[in-house]
Coordinates of C-alpha atoms and ligand atoms in Angstrom, one line a residue:
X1 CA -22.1 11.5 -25.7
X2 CA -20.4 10.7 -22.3
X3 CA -16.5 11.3 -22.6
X4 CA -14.6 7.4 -22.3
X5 CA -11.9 7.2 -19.8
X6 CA -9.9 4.0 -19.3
X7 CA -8.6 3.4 -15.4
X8 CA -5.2 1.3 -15.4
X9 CA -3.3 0.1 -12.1
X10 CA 0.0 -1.4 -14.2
X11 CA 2.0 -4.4 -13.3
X12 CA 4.8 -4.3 -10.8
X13 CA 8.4 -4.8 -11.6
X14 CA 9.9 -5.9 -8.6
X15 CA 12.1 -9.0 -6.7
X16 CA 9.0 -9.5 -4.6
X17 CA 5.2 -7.8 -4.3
X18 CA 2.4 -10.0 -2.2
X19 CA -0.8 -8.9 -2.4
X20 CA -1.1 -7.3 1.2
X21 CA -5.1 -6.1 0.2
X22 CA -3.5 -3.8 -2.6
X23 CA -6.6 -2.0 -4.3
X24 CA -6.1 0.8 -7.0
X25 CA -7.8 3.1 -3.9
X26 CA -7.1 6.4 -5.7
X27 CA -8.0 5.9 -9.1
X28 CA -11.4 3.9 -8.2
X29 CA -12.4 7.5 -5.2
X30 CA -12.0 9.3 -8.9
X31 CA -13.7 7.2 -10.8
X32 CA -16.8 7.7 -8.3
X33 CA -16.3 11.2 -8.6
X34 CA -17.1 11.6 -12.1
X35 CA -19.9 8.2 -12.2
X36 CA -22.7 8.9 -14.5
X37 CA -21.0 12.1 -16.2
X38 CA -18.4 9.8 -18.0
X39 CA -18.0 6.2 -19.3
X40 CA -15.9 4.2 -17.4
X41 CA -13.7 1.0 -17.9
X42 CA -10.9 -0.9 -15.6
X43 CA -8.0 -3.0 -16.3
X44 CA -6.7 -3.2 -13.1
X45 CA -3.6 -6.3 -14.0
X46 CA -3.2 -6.7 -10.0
X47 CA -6.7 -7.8 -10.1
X48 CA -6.4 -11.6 -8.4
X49 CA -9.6 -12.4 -8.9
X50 CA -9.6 -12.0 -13.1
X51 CA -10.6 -15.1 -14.5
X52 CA -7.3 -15.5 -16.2
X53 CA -5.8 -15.5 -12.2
X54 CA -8.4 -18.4 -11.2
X55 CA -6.9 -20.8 -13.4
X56 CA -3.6 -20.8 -12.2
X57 CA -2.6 -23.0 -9.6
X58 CA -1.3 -21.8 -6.4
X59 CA -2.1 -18.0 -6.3
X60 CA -5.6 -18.8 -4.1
X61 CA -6.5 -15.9 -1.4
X62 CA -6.2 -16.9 2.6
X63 CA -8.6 -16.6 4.6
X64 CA -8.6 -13.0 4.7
X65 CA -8.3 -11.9 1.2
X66 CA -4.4 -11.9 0.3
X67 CA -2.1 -13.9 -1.9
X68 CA 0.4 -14.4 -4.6
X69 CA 0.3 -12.5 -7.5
X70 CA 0.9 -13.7 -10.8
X71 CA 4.2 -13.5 -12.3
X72 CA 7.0 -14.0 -14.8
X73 CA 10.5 -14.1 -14.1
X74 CA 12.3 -11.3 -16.5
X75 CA 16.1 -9.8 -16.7
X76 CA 17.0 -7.3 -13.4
X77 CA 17.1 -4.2 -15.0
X78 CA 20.5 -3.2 -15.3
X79 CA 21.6 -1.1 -12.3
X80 CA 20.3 -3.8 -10.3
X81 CA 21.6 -6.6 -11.8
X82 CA 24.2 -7.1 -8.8
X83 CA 21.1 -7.9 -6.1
X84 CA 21.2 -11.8 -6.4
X85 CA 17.5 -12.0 -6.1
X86 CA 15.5 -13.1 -8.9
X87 CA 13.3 -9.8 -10.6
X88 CA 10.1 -10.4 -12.1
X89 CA 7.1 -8.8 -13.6
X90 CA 4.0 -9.2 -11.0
X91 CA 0.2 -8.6 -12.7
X92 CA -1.4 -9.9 -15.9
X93 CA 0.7 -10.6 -18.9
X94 CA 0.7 -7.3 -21.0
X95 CA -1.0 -9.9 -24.1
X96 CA -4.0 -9.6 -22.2
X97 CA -3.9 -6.1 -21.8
X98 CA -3.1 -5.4 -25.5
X99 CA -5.9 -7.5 -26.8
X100 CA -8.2 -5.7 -24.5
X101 CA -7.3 -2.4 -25.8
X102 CA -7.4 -3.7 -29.4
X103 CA -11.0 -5.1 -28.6
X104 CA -12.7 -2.1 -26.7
X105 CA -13.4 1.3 -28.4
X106 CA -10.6 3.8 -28.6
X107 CA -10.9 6.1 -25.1
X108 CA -10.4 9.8 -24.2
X109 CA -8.9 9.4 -21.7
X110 CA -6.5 6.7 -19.8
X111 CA -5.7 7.8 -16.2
X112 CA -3.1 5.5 -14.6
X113 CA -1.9 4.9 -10.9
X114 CA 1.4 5.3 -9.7
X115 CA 2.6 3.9 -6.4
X116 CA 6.1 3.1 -5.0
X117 CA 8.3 5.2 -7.5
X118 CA 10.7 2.1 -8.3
X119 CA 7.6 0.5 -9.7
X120 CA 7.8 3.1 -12.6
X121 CA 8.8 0.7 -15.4
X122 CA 5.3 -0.9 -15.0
X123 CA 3.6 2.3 -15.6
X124 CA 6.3 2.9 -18.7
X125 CA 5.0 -0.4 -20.4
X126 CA 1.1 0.8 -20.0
X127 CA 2.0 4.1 -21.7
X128 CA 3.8 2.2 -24.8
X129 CA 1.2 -0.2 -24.9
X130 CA -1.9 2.6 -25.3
X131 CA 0.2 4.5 -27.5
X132 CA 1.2 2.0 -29.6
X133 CA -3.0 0.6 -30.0
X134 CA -4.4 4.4 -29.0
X135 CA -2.6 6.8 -29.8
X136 CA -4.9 9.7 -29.8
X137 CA -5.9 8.8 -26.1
X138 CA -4.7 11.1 -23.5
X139 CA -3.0 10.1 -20.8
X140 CA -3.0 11.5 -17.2
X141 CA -0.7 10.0 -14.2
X142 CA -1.0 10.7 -10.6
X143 CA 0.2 9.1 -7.4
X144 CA 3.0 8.6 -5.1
X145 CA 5.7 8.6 -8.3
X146 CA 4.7 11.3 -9.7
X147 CA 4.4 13.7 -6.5
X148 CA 7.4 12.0 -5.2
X149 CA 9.4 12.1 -8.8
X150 CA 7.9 14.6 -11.1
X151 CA 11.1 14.9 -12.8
X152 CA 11.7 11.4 -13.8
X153 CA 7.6 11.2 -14.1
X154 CA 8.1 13.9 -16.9
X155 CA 10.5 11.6 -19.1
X156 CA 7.6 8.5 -19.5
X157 CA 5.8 10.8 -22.0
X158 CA 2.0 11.5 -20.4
X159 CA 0.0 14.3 -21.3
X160 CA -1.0 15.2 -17.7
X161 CA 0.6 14.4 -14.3
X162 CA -1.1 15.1 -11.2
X163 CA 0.7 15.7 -8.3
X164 CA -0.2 15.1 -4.2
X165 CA -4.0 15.1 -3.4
X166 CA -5.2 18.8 -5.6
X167 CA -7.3 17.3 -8.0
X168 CA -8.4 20.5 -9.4
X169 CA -6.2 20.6 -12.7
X170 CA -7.3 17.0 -13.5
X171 CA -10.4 17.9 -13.8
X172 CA -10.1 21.5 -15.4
X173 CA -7.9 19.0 -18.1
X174 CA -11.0 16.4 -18.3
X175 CA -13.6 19.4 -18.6
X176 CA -16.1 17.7 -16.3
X177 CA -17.5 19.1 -12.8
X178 CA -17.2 16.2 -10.1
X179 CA -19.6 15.2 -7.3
X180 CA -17.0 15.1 -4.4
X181 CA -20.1 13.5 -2.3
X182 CA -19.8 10.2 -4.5
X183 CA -17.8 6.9 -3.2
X184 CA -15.1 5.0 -4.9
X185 CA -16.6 3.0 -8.4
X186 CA -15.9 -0.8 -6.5
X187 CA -18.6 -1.3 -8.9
X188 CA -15.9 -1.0 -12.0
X189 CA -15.1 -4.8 -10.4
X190 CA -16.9 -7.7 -11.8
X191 CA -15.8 -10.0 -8.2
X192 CA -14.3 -8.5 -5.3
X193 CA -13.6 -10.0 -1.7
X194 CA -11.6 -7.0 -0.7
X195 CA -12.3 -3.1 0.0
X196 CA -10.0 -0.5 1.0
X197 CA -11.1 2.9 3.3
X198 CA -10.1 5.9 4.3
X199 CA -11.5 7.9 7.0
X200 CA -8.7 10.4 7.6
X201 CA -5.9 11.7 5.0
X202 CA -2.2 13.1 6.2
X203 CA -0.6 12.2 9.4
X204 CA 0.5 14.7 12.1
X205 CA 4.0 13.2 12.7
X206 CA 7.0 14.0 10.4
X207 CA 9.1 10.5 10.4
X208 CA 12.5 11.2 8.8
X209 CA 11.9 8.0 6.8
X210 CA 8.3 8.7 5.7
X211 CA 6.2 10.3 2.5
X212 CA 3.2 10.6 4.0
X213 CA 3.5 14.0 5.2
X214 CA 5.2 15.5 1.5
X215 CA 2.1 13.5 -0.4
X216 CA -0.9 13.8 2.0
X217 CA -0.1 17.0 3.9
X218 CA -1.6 17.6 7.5
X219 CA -3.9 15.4 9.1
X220 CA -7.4 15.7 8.9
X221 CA -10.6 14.0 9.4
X222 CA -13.0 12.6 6.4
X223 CA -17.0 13.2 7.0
X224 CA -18.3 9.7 8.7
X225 CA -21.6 9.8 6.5
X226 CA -19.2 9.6 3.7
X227 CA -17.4 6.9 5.2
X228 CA -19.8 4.9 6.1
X229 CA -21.8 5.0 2.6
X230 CA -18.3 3.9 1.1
X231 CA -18.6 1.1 3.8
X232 CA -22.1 0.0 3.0
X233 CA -21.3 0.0 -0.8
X234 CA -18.9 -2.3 -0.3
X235 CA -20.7 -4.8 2.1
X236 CA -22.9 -5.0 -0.6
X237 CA -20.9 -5.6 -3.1
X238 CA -19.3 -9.1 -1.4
X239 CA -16.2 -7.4 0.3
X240 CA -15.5 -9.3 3.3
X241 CA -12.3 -7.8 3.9
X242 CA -11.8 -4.0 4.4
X243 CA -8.4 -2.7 4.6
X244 CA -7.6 0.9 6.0
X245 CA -5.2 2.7 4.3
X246 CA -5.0 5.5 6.6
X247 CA -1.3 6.3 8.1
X248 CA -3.1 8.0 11.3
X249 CA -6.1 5.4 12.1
X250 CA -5.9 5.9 15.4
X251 CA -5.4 9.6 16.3
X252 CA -8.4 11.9 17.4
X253 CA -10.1 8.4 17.8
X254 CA -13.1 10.0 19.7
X255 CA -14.0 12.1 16.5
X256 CA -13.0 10.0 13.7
X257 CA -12.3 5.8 14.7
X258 CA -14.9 5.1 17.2
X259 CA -18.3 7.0 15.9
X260 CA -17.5 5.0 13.1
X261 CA -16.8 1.6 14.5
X262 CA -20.4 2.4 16.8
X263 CA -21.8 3.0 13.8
X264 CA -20.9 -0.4 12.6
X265 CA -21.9 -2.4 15.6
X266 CA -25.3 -0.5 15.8
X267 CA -25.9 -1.4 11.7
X268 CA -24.8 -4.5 12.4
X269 CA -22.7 -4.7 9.5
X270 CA -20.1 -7.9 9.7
X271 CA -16.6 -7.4 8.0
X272 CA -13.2 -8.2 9.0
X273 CA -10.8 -5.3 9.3
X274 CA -7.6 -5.0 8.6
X275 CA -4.8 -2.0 9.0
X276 CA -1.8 -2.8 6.5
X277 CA -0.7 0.7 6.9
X278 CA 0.1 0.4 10.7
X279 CA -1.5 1.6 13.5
X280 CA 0.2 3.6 16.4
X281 CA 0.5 2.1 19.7
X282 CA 0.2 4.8 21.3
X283 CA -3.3 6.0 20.8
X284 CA -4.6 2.1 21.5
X285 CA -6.6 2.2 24.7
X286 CA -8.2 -0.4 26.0
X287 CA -11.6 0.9 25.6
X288 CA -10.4 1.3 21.6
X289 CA -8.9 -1.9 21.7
X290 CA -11.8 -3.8 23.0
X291 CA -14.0 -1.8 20.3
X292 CA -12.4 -2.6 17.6
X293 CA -12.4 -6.2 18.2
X294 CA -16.0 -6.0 18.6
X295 CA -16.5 -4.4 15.5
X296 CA -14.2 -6.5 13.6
X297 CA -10.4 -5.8 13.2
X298 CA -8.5 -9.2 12.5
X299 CA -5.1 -8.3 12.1
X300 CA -3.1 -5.6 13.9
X301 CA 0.1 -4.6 12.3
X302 CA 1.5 -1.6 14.5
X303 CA 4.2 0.7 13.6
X304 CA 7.1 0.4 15.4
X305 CA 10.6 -0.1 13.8
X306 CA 13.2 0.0 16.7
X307 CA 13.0 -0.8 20.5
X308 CA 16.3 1.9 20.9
X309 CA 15.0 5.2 22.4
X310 CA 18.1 7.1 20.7
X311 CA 17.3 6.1 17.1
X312 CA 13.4 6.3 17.9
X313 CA 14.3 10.1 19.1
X314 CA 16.2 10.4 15.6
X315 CA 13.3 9.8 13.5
X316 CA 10.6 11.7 14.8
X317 CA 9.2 10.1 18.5
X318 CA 6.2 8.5 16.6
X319 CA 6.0 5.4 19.2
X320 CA 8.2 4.7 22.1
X321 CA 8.9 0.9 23.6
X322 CA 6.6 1.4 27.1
X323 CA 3.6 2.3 24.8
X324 CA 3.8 -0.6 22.6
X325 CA 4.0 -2.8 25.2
X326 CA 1.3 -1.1 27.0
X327 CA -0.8 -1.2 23.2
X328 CA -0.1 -5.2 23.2
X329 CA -1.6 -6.0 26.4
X330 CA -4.6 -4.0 25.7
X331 CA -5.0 -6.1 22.6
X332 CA -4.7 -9.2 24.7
X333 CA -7.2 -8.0 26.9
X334 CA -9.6 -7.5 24.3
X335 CA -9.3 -10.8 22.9
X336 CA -7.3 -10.4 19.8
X337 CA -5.2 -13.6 18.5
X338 CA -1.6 -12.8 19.4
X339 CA -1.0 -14.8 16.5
X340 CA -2.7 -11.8 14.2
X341 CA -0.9 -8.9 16.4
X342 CA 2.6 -8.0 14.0
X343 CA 5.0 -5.4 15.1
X344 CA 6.6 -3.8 11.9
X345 CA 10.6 -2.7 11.8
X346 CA 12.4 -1.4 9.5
X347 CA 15.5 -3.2 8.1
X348 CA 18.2 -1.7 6.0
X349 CA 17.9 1.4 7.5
X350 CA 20.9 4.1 7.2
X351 CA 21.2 4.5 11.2
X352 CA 21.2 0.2 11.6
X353 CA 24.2 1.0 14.2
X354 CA 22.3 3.0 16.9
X355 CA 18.9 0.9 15.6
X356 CA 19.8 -1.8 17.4
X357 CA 17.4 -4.2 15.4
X358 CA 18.4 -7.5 16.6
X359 CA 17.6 -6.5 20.2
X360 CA 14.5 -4.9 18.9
X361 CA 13.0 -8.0 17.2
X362 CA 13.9 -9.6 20.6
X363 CA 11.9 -6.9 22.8
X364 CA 8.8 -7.9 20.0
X365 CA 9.2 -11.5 20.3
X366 CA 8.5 -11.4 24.1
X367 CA 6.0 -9.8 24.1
X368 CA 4.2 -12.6 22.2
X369 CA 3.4 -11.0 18.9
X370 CA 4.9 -11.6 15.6
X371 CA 7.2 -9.2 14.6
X372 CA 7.6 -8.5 10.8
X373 CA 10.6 -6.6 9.2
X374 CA 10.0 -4.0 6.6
X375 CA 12.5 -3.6 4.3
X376 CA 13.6 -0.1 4.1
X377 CA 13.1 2.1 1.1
X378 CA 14.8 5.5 0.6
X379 CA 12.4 8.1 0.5
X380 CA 13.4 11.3 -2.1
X381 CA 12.0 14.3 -0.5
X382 CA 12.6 12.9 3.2
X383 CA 15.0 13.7 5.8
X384 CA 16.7 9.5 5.5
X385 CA 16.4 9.6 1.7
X386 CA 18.6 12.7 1.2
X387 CA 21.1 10.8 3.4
X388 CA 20.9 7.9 1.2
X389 CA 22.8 9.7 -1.9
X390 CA 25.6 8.7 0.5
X391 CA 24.7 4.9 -1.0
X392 CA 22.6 4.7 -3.9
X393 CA 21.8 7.4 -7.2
X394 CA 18.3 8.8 -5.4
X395 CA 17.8 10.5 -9.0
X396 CA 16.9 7.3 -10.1
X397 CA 14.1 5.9 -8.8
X398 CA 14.8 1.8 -9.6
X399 CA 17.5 2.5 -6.1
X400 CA 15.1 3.5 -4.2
X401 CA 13.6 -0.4 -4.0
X402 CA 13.0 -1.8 -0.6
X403 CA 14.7 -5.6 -1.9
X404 CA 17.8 -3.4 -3.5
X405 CA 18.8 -1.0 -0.5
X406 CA 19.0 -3.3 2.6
X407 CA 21.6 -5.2 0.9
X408 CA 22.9 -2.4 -0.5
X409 CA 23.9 -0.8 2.5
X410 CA 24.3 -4.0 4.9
X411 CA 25.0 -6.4 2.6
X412 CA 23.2 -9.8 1.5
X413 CA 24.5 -12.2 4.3
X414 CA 23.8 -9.7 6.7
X415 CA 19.9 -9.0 5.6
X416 CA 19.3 -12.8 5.4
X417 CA 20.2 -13.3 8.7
X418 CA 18.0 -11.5 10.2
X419 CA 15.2 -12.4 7.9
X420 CA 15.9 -15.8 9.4
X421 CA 16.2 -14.6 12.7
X422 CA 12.6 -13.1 12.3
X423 CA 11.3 -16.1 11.1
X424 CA 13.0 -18.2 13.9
X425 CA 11.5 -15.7 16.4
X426 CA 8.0 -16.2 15.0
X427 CA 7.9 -19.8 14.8
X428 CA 8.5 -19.7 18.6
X429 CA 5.9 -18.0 19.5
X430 CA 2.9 -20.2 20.5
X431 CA 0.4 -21.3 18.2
X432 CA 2.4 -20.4 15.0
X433 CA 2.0 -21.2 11.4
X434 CA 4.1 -20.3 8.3
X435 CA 4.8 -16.9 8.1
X436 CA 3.2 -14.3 5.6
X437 CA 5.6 -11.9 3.8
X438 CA 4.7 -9.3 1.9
X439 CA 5.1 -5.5 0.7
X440 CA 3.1 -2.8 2.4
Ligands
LIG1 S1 3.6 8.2 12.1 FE1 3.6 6.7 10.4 S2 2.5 7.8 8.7 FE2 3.0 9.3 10.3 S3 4.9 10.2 9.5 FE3 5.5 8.6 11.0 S4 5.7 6.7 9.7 FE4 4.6 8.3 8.5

């Protein structure tokens, strides 16, 4: 008999979370792994298209696959309790979750995702809940909170955590051999609208504000066939909107990006893309530029976080002003909507004074795209998020939320006005429409 395994992306615990095409990606590329060697459920509770989802009012997708998640307003925990913003849990109520595991048949196994390592009290309340209904499963955790916070990860009680991308000791701990050829189980879905991808892993820039290089390494290239299969698997399952989740879309382009995007065009296969996790500017040529719009890409959300040459030197060079600019009017030219063009910068950083923001969101504005500010999250591991102790306890992890630090270290008046400055900015530009906010 086929070992059982139970595959759980947990709620979030959080002032705000928008579904910004958030997909357990890590868990599912598993999941695929070890297809037809195990038996495989999914309670994924950010799942918005769960029939319990469809019948409330108001949490519909737009027209390219995000929205609202469900929610209930709960007490701040209580090192937070001085952020006057509201705290909630976001995902399915944990009743459903506990009358699902009190229906189904005890599992071996329960692996559960971890992502931004203040979310951890979601991932606490899936561990008391099996426990409490199964407690002779086992229970593995991997993901960005536990390679980013193994010591803290230790404390929730799981049998195994998994750290960075080495899958080897989870499956010497599941006893199973995996086929590393197979793509993600999107089948474990009974509806889906959106699909993530990943053609590349790692990045080769070292921002002092970023965790991709301490959880994903060097850069490096994923084989096309596989991407492509992944691709056509989710076509045909009714994704019409693919996300990239790579942090370094764009670079080596000729190798990795564009064979696939040809590939695309010559199958004919029509999607809309979408790259959440930023793109840099300056690998976007106009030949790239007019590609992917033929192949696709909707939205455009580029990294770039400050127009100040000092603070961009600071954190590691990844983009400079002259080559967004240069990126923008390629996009233009290839007959993107400005409206779907959004520059990303950071806000509640620790080095706001030489950041310069408010002239940076300027600099965005006329160039005619929207700009969108990502509040800032301290990092532990990175460069910015040792610098942080200065403000916040980095030892635990609920300080490290992105709603939390900006006022922290600016204060609340000053982090609402320029959230209202970015939204007065937008609404100028032409053609606008109510903005979309959301985590990333
Ligand atoms: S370029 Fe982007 S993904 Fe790479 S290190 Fe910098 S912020 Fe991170």
């Amino acid at each position: 008999m086929n070992p059982k395994i139970l595959l759980v992306n947990p709620p979030l615990y959080d002032f705000a979370a928008y579904d910004f095409w958030l997909k357990p990606y890590g868990l599912l590329s598993i999941a695929g792994y070890l297809r037809d060697k195990v038996d495989i459920e999914l309670f994924d509770f950010l799942d918005r298209l769960h029939p319990f989802v469809a019948k409330q009012k108001n949490l519909e997708s737009d027209r390219w696959g995000r929205g609202r998640f469900y929610c209930e307003r709960i007490p701040p925990p209580s090192c937070l309790r001085h952020i006057p913003r509201y705290f909630r849990r976001f995902g399915l109520p944990q009743d459903l979750f506990r009358d699902f595991l009190a229906a189904q048949q005890h599992c071996d196994f329960v692996l559960i995702q971890t992502m931004m390592t203040y979310w951890y009290p979601g991932v606490q309340e899936v561990i008391e809940d099996v426990r409490s209904i199964w407690p002779d499963a086992k229970i593995v955790l991997g993901g960005n909170y536990v390679t980013l916070c193994t010591e803290h990860a230790i404390k929730l009680g799981a049998d195994l955590l998994v750290q960075g991308t080495n899958l080897e000791p989870l499956w010497l701990y599941l006893q199973i051999e995996p086929d590393l050829n197979q793509p993600p189980l999107w089948q474990a879905y009974e509806k889906l609208n959106v699909g993530v991808l990943k053609l590349t892993e790692g990045c080769p820039f070292n921002c002092t504000y970023c965790s991709v290089p301490e959880v994903y390494g060097k850069f490096k290239a994923r084989p096309l066939k596989r991407s492509l299969a992944e691709l056509e698997l989710l076509f045909r399952l009714g994704a019409k909107n693919i996300a990239f989740y790579d942090d370094a879309l764009l670079f080596n382009a000729e190798k990795v990006l564009k064979p696939f995007l040809d590939e695309v065009i010559k199958q004919n296969i029509k999607v809309n893309f979408h790259s959440p996790n930023a793109l840099n500017a300056r690998f976007l040529t106009s030949e790239l530029a007019e590609l992917m719009v033929q192949a696709g890409f909707k939205t455009f959300y580029l990294g770039f976080e400050s127009s100040s040459v000092q603070w961009q030197q600071q954190t590691g060079s990844k983009v400079s002003s002259d080559e967004l600019a240069q990126a923008v009017q390629h996009l233009f030219s290839a007959g993107a909507d400005p409206q779907n063009i959004t520059a990303y910068q950071i806000l509640g950083h620790p080095q706001i004074d030489i950041q310069q923001l408010e002239k940076s969101m300027h600099f965005v504005n006329s160039l005619g795209i929207r700009g969108m500010l990502a509040d800032f999250s301290p990092i532990p591991g990175t460069p910015d998020g040792l610098y942080c102790r200065e403000w916040v306890d980095m030892d635990e992890p609920l300080y490290h939320n992105n709603t939390a630090f900006p006022i922290i270290m600016m204060g609340f008046d000053e982090s609402n006005r320029l959230k209202d400055l970015q939204r007065k900015l937008n609404r100028l530009l032409p053609g606008s429409k109510p903005n979309v906010t959301g985590s990333h």
